[in-house]
PDB file of C-alpha atoms in Angstrom:
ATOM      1  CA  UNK A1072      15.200  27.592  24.528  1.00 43.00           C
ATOM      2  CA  UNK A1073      12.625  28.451  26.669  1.00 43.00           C
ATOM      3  CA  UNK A1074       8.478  27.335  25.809  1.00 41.00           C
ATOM      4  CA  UNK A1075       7.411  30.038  24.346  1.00 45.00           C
ATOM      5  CA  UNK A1076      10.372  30.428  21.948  1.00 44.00           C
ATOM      6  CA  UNK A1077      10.336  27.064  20.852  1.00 42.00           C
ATOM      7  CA  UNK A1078       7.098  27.084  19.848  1.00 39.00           C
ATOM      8  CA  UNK A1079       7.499  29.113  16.578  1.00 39.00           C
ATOM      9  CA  UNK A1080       9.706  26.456  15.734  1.00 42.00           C
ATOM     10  CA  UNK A1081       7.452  23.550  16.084  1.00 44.00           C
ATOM     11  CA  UNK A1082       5.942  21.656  13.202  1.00 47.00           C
ATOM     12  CA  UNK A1083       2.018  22.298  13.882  1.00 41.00           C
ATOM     13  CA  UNK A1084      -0.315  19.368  13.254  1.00 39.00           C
ATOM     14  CA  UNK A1085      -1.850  21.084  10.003  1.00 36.00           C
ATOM     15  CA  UNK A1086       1.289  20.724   8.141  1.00 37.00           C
ATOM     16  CA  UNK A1087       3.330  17.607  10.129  1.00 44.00           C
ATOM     17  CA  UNK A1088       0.008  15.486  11.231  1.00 42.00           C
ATOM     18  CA  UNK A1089       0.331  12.172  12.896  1.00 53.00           C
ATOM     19  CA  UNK A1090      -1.774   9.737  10.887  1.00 65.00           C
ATOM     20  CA  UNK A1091      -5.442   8.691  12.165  1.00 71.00           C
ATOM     21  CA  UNK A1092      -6.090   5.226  13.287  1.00 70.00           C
ATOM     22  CA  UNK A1093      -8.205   2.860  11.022  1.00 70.00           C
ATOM     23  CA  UNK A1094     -11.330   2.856  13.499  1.00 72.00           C
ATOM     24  CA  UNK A1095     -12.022  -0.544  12.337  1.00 69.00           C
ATOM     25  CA  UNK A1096      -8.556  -1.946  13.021  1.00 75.00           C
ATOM     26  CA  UNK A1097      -9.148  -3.395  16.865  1.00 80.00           C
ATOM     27  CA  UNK A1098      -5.223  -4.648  16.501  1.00 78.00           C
ATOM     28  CA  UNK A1099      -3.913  -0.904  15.368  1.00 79.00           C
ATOM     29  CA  UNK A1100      -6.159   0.896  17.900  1.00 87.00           C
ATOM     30  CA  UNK A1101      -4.411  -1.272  20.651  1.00 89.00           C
ATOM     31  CA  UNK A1102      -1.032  -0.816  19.715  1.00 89.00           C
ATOM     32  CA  UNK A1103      -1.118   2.984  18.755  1.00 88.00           C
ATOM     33  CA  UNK A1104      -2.726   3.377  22.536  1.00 91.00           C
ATOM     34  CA  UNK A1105       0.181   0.947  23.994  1.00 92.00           C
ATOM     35  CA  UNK A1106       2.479   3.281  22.422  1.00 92.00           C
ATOM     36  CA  UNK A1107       1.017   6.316  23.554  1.00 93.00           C
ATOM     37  CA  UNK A1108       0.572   5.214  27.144  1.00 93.00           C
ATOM     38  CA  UNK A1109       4.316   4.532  27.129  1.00 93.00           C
ATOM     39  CA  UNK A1110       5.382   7.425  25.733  1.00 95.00           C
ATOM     40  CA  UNK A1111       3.595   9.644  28.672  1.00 95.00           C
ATOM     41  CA  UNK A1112       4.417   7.579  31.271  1.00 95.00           C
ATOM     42  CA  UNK A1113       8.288   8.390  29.954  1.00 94.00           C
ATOM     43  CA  UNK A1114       7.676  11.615  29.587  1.00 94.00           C
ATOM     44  CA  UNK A1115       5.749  11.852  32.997  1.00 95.00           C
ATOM     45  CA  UNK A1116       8.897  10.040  34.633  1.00 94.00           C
ATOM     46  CA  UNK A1117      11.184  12.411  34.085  1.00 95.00           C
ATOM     47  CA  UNK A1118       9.087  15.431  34.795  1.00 95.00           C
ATOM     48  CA  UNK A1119       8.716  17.135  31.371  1.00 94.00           C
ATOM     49  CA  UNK A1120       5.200  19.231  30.529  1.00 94.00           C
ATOM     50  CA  UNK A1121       3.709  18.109  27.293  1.00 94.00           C
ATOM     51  CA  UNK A1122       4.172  21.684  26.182  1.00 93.00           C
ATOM     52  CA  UNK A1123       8.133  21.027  27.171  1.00 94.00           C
ATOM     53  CA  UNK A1124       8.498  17.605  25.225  1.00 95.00           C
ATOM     54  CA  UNK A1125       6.662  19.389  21.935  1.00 93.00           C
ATOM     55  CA  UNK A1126       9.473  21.602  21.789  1.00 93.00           C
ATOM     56  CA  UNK A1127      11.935  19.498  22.564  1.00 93.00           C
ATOM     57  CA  UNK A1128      10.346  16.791  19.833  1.00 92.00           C
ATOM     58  CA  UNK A1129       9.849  20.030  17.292  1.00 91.00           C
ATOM     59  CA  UNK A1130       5.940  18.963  17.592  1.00 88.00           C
ATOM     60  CA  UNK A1131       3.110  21.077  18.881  1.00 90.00           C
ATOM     61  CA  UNK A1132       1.470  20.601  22.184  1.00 91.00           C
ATOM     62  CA  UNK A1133      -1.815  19.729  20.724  1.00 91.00           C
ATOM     63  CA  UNK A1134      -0.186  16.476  19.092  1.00 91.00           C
ATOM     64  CA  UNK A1135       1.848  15.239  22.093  1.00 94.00           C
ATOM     65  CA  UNK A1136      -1.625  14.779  23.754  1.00 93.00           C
ATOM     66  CA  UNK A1137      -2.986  13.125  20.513  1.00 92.00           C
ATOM     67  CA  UNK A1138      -0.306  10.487  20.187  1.00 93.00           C
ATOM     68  CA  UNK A1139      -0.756  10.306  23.677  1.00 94.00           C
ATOM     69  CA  UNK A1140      -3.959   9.668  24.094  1.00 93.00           C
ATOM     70  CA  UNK A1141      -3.856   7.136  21.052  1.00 90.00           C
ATOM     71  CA  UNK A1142      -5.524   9.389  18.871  1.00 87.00           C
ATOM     72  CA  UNK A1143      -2.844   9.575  15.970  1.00 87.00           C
ATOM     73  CA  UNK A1144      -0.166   7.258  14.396  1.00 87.00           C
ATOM     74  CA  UNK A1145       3.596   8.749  15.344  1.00 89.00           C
ATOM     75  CA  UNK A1146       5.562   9.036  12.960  1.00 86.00           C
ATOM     76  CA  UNK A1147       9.339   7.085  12.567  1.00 87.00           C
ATOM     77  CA  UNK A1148      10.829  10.577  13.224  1.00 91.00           C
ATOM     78  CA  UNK A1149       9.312  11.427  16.137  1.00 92.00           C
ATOM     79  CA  UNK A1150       9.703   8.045  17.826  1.00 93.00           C
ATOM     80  CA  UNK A1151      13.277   8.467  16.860  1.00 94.00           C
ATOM     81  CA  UNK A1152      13.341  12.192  18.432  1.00 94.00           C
ATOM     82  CA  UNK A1153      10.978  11.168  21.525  1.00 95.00           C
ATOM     83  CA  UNK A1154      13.469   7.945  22.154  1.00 93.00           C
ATOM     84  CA  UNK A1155      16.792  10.270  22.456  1.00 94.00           C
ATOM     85  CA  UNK A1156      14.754  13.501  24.930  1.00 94.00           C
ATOM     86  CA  UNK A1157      13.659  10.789  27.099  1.00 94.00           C
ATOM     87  CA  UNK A1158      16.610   8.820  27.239  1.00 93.00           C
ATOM     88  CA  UNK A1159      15.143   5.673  26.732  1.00 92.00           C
ATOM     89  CA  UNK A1160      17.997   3.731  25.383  1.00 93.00           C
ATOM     90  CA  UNK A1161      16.106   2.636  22.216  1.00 93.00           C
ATOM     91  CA  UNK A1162      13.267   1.438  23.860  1.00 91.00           C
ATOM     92  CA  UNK A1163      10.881   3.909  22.228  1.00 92.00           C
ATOM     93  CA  UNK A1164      12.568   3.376  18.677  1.00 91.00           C
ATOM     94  CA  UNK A1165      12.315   0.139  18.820  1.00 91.00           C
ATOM     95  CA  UNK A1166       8.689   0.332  18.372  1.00 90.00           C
ATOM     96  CA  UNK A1167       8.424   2.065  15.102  1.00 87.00           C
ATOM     97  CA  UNK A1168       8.086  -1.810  13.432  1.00 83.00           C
ATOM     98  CA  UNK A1169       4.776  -2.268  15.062  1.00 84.00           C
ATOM     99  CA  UNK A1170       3.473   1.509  14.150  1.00 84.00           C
ATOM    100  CA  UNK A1171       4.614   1.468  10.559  1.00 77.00           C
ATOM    101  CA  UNK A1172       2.304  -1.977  10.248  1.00 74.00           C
ATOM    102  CA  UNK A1173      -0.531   0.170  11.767  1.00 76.00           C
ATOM    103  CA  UNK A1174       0.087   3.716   9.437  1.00 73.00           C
ATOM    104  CA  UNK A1175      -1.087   1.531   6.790  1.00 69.00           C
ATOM    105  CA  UNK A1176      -4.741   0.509   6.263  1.00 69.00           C
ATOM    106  CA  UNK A1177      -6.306  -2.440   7.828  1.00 71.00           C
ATOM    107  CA  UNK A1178      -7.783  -4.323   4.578  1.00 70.00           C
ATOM    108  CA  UNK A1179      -4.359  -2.993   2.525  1.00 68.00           C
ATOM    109  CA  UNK A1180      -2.301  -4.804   5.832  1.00 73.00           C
ATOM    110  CA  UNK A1181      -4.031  -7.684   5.308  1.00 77.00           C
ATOM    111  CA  UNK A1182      -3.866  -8.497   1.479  1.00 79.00           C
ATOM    112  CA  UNK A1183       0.211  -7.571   1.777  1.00 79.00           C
ATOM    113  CA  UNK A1184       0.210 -10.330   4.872  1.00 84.00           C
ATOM    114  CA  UNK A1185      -1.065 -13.040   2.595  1.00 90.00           C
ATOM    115  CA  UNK A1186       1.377 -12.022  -0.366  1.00 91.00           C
ATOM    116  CA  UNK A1187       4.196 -12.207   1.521  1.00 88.00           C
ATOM    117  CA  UNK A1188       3.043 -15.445   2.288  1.00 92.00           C
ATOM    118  CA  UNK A1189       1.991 -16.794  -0.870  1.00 95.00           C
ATOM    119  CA  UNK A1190       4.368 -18.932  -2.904  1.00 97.00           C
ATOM    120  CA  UNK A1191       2.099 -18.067  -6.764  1.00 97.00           C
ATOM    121  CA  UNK A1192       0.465 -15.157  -6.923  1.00 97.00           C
ATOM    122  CA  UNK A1193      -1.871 -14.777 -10.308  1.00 97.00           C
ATOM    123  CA  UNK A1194      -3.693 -11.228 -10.764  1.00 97.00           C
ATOM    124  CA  UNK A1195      -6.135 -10.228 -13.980  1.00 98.00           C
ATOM    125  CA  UNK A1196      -6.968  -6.356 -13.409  1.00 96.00           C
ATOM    126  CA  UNK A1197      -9.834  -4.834 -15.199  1.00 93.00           C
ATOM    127  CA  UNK A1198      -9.778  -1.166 -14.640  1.00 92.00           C
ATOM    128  CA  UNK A1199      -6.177   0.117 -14.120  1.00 93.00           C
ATOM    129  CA  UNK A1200      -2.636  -1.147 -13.570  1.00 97.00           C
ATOM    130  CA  UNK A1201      -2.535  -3.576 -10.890  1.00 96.00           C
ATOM    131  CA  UNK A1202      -1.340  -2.353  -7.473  1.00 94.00           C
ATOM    132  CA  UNK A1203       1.722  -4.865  -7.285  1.00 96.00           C
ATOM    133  CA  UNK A1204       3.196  -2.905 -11.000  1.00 98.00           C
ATOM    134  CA  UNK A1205       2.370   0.562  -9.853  1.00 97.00           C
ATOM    135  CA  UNK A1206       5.394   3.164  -9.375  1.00 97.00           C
ATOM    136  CA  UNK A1207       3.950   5.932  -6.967  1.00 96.00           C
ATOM    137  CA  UNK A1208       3.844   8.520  -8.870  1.00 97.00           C
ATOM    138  CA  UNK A1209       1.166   6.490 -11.033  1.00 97.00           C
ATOM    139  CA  UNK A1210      -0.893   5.567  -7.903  1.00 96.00           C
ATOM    140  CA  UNK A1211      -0.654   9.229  -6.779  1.00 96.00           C
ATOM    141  CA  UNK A1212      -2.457  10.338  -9.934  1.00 96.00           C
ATOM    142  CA  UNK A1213      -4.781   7.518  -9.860  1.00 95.00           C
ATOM    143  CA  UNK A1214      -6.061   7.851  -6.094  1.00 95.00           C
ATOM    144  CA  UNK A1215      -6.316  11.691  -6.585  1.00 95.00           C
ATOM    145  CA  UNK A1216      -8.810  10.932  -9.243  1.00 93.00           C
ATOM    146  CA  UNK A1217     -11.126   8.808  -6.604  1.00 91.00           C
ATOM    147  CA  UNK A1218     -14.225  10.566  -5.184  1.00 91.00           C
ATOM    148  CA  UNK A1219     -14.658  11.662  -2.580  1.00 92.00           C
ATOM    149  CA  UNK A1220     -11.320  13.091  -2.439  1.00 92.00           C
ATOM    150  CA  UNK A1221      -8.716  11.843   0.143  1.00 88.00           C
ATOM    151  CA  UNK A1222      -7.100  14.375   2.553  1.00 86.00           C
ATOM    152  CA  UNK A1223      -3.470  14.659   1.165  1.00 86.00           C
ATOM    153  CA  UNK A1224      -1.943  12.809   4.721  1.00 80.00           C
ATOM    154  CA  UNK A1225      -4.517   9.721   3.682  1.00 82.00           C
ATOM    155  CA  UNK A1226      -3.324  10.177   0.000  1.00 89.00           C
ATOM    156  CA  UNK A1227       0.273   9.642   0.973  1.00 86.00           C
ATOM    157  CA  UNK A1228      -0.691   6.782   3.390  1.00 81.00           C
ATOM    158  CA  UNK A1229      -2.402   4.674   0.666  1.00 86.00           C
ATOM    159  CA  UNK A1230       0.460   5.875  -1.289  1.00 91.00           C
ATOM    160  CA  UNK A1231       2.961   4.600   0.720  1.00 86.00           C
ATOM    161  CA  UNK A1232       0.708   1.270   1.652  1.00 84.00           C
ATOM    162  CA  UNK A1233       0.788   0.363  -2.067  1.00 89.00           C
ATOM    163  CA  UNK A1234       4.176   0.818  -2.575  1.00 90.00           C
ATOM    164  CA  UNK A1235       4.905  -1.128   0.705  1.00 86.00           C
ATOM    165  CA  UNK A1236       3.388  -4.467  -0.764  1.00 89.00           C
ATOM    166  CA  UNK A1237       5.972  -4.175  -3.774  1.00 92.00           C
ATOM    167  CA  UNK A1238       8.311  -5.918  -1.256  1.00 90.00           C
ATOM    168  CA  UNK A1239       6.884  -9.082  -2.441  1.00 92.00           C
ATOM    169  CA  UNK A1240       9.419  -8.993  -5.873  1.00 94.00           C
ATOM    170  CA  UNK A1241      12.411  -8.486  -3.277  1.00 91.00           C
ATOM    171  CA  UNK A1242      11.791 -12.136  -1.296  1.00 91.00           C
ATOM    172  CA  UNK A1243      14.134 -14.788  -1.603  1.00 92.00           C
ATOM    173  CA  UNK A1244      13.326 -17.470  -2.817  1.00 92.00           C
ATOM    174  CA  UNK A1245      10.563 -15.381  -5.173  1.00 93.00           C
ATOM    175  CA  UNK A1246       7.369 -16.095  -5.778  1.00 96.00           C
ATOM    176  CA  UNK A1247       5.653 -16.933  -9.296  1.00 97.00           C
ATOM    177  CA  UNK A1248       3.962 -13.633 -10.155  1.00 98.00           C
ATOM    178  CA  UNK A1249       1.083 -13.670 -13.143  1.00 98.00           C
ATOM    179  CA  UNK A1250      -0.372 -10.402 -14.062  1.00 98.00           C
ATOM    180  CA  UNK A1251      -2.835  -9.484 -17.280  1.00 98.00           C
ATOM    181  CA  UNK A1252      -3.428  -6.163 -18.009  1.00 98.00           C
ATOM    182  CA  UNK A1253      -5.683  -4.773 -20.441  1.00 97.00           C
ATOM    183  CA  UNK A1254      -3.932  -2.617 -22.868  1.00 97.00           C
ATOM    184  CA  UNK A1255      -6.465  -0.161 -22.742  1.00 95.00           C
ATOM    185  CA  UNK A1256      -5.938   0.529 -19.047  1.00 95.00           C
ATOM    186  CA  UNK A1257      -2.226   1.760 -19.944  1.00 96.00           C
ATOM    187  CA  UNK A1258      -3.211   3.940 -22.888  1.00 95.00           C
ATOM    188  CA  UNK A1259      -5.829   6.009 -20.285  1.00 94.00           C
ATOM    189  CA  UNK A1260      -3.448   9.107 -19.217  1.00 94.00           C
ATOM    190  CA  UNK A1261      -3.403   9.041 -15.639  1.00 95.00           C
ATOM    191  CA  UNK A1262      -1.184  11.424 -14.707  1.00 94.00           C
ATOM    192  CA  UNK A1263       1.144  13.551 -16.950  1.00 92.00           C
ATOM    193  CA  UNK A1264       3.634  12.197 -19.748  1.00 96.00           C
ATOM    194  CA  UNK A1265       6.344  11.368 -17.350  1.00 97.00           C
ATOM    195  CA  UNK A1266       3.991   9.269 -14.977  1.00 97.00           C
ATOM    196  CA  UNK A1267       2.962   7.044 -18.230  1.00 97.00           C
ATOM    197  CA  UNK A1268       6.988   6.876 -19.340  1.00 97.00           C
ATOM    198  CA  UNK A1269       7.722   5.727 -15.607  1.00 97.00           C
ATOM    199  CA  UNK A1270       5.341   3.274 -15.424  1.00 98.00           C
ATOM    200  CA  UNK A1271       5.566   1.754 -18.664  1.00 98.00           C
ATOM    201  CA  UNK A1272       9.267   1.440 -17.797  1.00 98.00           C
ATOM    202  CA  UNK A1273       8.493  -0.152 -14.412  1.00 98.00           C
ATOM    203  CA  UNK A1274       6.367  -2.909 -16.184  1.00 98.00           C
ATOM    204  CA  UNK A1275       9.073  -3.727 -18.644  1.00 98.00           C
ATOM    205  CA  UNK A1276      11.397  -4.045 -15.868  1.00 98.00           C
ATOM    206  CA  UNK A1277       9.048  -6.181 -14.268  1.00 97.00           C
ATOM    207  CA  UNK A1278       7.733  -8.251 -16.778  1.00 97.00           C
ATOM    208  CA  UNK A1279      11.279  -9.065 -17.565  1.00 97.00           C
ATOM    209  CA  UNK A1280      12.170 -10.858 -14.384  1.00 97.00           C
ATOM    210  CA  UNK A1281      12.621 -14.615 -14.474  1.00 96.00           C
ATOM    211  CA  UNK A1282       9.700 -15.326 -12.048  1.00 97.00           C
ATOM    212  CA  UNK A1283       6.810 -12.673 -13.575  1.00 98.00           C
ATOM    213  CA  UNK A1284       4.639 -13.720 -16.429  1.00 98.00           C
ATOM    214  CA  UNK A1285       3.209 -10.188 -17.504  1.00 98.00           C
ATOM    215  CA  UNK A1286       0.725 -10.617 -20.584  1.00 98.00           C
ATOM    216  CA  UNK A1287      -1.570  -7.659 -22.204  1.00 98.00           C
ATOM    217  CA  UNK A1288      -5.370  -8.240 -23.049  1.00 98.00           C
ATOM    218  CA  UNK A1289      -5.097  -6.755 -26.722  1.00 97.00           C
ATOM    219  CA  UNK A1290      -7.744  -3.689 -27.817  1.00 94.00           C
ATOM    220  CA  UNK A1291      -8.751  -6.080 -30.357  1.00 93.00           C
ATOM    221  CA  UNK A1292      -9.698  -9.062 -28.242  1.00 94.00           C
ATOM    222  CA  UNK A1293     -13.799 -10.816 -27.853  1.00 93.00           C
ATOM    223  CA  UNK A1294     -15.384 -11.314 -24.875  1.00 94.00           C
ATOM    224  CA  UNK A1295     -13.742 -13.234 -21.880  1.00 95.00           C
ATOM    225  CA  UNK A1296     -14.653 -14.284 -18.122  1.00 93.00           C
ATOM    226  CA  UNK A1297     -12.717 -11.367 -16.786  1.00 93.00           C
ATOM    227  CA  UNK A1298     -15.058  -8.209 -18.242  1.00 92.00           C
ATOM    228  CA  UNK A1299     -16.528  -8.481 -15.069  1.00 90.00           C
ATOM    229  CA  UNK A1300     -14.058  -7.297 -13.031  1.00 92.00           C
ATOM    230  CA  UNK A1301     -10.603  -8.038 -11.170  1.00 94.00           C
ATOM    231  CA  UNK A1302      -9.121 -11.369 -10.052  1.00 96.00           C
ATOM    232  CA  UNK A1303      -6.729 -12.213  -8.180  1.00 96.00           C
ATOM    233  CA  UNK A1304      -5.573 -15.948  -6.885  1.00 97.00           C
ATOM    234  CA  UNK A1305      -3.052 -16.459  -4.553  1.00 96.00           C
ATOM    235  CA  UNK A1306      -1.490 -20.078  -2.974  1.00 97.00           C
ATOM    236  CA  UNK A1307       0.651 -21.089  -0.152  1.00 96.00           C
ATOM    237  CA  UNK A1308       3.093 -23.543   0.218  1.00 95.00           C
ATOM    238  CA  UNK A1309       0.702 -25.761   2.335  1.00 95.00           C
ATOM    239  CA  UNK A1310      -0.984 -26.394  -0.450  1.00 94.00           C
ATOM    240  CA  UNK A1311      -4.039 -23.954   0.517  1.00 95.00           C
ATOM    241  CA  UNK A1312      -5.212 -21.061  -1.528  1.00 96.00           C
ATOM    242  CA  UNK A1313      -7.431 -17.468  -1.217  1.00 95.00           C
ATOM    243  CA  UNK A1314      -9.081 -16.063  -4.276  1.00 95.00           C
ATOM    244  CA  UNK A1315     -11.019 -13.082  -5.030  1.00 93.00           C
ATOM    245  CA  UNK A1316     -13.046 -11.606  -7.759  1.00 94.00           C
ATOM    246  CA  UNK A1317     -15.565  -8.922  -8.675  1.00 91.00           C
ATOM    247  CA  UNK A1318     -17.927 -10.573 -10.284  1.00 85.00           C
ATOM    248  CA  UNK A1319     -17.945 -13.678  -8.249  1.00 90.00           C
ATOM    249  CA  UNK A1320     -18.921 -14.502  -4.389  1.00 91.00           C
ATOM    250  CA  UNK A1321     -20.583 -11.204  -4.046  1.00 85.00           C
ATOM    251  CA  UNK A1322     -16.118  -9.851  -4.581  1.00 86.00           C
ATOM    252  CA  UNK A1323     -15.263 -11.752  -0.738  1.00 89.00           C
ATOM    253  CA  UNK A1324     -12.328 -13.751  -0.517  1.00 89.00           C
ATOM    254  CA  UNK A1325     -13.126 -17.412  -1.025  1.00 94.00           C
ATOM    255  CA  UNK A1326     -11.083 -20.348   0.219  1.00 93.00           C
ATOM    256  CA  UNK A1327     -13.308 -23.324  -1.084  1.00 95.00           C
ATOM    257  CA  UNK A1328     -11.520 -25.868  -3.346  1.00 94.00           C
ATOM    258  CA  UNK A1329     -15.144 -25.439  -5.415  1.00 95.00           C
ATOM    259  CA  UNK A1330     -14.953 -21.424  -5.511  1.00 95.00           C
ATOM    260  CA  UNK A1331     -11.239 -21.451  -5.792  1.00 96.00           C
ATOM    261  CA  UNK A1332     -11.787 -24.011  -9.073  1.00 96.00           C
ATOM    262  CA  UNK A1333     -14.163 -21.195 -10.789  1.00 96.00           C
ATOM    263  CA  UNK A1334     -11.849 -18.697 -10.676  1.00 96.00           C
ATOM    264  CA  UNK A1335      -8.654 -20.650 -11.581  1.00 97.00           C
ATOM    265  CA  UNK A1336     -11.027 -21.418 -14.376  1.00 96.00           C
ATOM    266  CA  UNK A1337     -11.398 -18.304 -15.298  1.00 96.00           C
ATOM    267  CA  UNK A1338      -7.997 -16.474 -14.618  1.00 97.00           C
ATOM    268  CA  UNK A1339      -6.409 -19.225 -16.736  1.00 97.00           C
ATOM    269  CA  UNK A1340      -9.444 -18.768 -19.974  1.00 97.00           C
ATOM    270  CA  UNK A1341      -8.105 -15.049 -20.154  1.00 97.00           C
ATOM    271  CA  UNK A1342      -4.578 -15.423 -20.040  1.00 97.00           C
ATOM    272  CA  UNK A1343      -4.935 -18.384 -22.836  1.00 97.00           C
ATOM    273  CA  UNK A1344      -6.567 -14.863 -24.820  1.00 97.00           C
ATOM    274  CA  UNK A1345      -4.297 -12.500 -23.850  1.00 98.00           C
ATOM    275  CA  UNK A1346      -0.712 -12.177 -25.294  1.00 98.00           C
ATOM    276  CA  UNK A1347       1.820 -13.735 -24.888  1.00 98.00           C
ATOM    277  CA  UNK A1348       4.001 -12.004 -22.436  1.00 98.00           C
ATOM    278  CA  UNK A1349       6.585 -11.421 -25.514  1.00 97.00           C
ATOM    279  CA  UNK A1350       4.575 -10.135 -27.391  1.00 98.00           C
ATOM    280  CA  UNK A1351       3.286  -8.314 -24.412  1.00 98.00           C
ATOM    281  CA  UNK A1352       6.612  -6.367 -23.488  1.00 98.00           C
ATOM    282  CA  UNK A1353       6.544  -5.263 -27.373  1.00 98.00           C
ATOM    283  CA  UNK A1354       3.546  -3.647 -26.515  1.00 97.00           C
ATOM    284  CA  UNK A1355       4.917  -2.152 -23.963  1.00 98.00           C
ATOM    285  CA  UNK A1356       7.547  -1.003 -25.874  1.00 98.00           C
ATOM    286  CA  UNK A1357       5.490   0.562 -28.467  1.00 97.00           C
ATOM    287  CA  UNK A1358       3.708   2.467 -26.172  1.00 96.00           C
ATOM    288  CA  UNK A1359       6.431   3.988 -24.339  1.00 97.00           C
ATOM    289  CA  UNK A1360       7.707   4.933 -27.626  1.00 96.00           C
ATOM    290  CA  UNK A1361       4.268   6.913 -28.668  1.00 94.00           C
ATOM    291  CA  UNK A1362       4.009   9.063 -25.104  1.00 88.00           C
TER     292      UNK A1362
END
């Protein structure tokens, strides 16, 4: 197939775009350029055009230079495609670890870095369903709702980051997971009656592990530390610890045995008035019964 045929056949960059670099993530910018250096010097080594290798990837012209140039994140296909046209043994494959780290945003990379480190992980969550419970098509329906509106590749990208850090319930050996919920938070429709039915059965399947305590903040309940927003504790087997709350340290992560004693203070006043996490799962029950 010659240029010019091929490219009516290749995936444009309007509806197969590489994803854009965090411009605050110094680490992702560097590997996303390593990658793209080595990909052209490949491609440059065996005397292929970029208008030659976009055919022969199925990708336009236009995005060869991006990803290139270390203007877009690859995707795992097209490392996979680029790796076999240039004969590179596995070389260029090999680095779609690294990129899919990088695809994901910097702060979101970060928080699923220390939960995959954490040995207790304890989580109130104010607003919504926290991010750790969250089946994708609920997160889909909730991040569409967020102003101003994401382009639909960054959409899928926080998606996909959420969903990512749910590898934490699939270590071995687990860690203790805590979550309260407010009950109001799950009877808010986001998204249609299938996304509720979904994610109410996700958090029963959840909060009926042996390691997760999942507990509901009832309608019903009085006034407790955690109306001022989210918190979320986690500790390490070192014996050190990170917290995190809304309505404490200005919301910055806070490592101080002082600050850390505040919030364990608090996170452990609301789950003593929440339910108990029987209870809890009959809630749960209930409501996926009513949608």
């Amino acid at each position: 197939m010659s240029v010019d045929e091929g490219v009516r056949h290749l995936k444009s960059e309007a509806d197969e775009p590489g994803w854009e670099v965090d411009p605050d993530d110094d680490w992702g910018l560097a590997v996303i350029a390593t990658v793209g250096r080595q990909l052209r010097l490949r491609r440059e080594a065996v005397g292929m055009r970029a208008a030659e290798f976009g055919v022969a990837v199925g990708y336009g012209e236009d995005l060869v230079y991006k990803i290139e140039g270390g203007k877009r994140i690859p995707r795992p296909e097209y490392l996979d495609k680029a790796d076999e046209v240039l004969g590179a043994g596995g070389l260029i494959a090999a680095m779609k670890d690294d990129v899919a780290k990088v695809r994901y945003p910097k702060k979101v990379r970060d928080l699923a870095q220390m939960e995959a480190r954490a040995v207790e992980i304890g989580v109130y969550e104010s607003s919504n369903i926290a991010g750790l419970l969250q089946t994708s098509e609920y997160a889909r329906a909730l991040l569409q709702s967020w102003l101003p509106v994401y382009s639909p590749e960054d959409l899928e990208r926080r998606v996909a980051a959420r969903v990512a850090r749910q590898s934490v319930f699939e270590r071995s050996p687990a860690p203790a997971l805590g979550f309260v919920l407010e009950e109001a938070t799950l009877r808010r429709h986001v998204g249609g009656t299938m996304v509720r039915k979904r994610q109410f059965e996700r958090l029963l399947e959840v909060g009926r592990l042996s390691y997760v305590t999942l507990q509901l903040m009832p309608m019903d309940s009085g006034a407790h530390p955690g109306m001022s927003g989210r918190i979320e504790l986690l500790k390490f087997e070192d014996g050190t610890a990170v917290g995190r709350s809304d309505g404490a340290f200005n919301g910055r992560p806070v490592s101080e045995l002082k600050q850390l004693r505040i919030l364990e203070l608090r996170y452990g006043t609301i789950r003593a008035q929440a339910l108990p996490p029987g209870e809890s799962l009959a809630r749960i029950e209930q409501l996926l019964g009513e949608t």
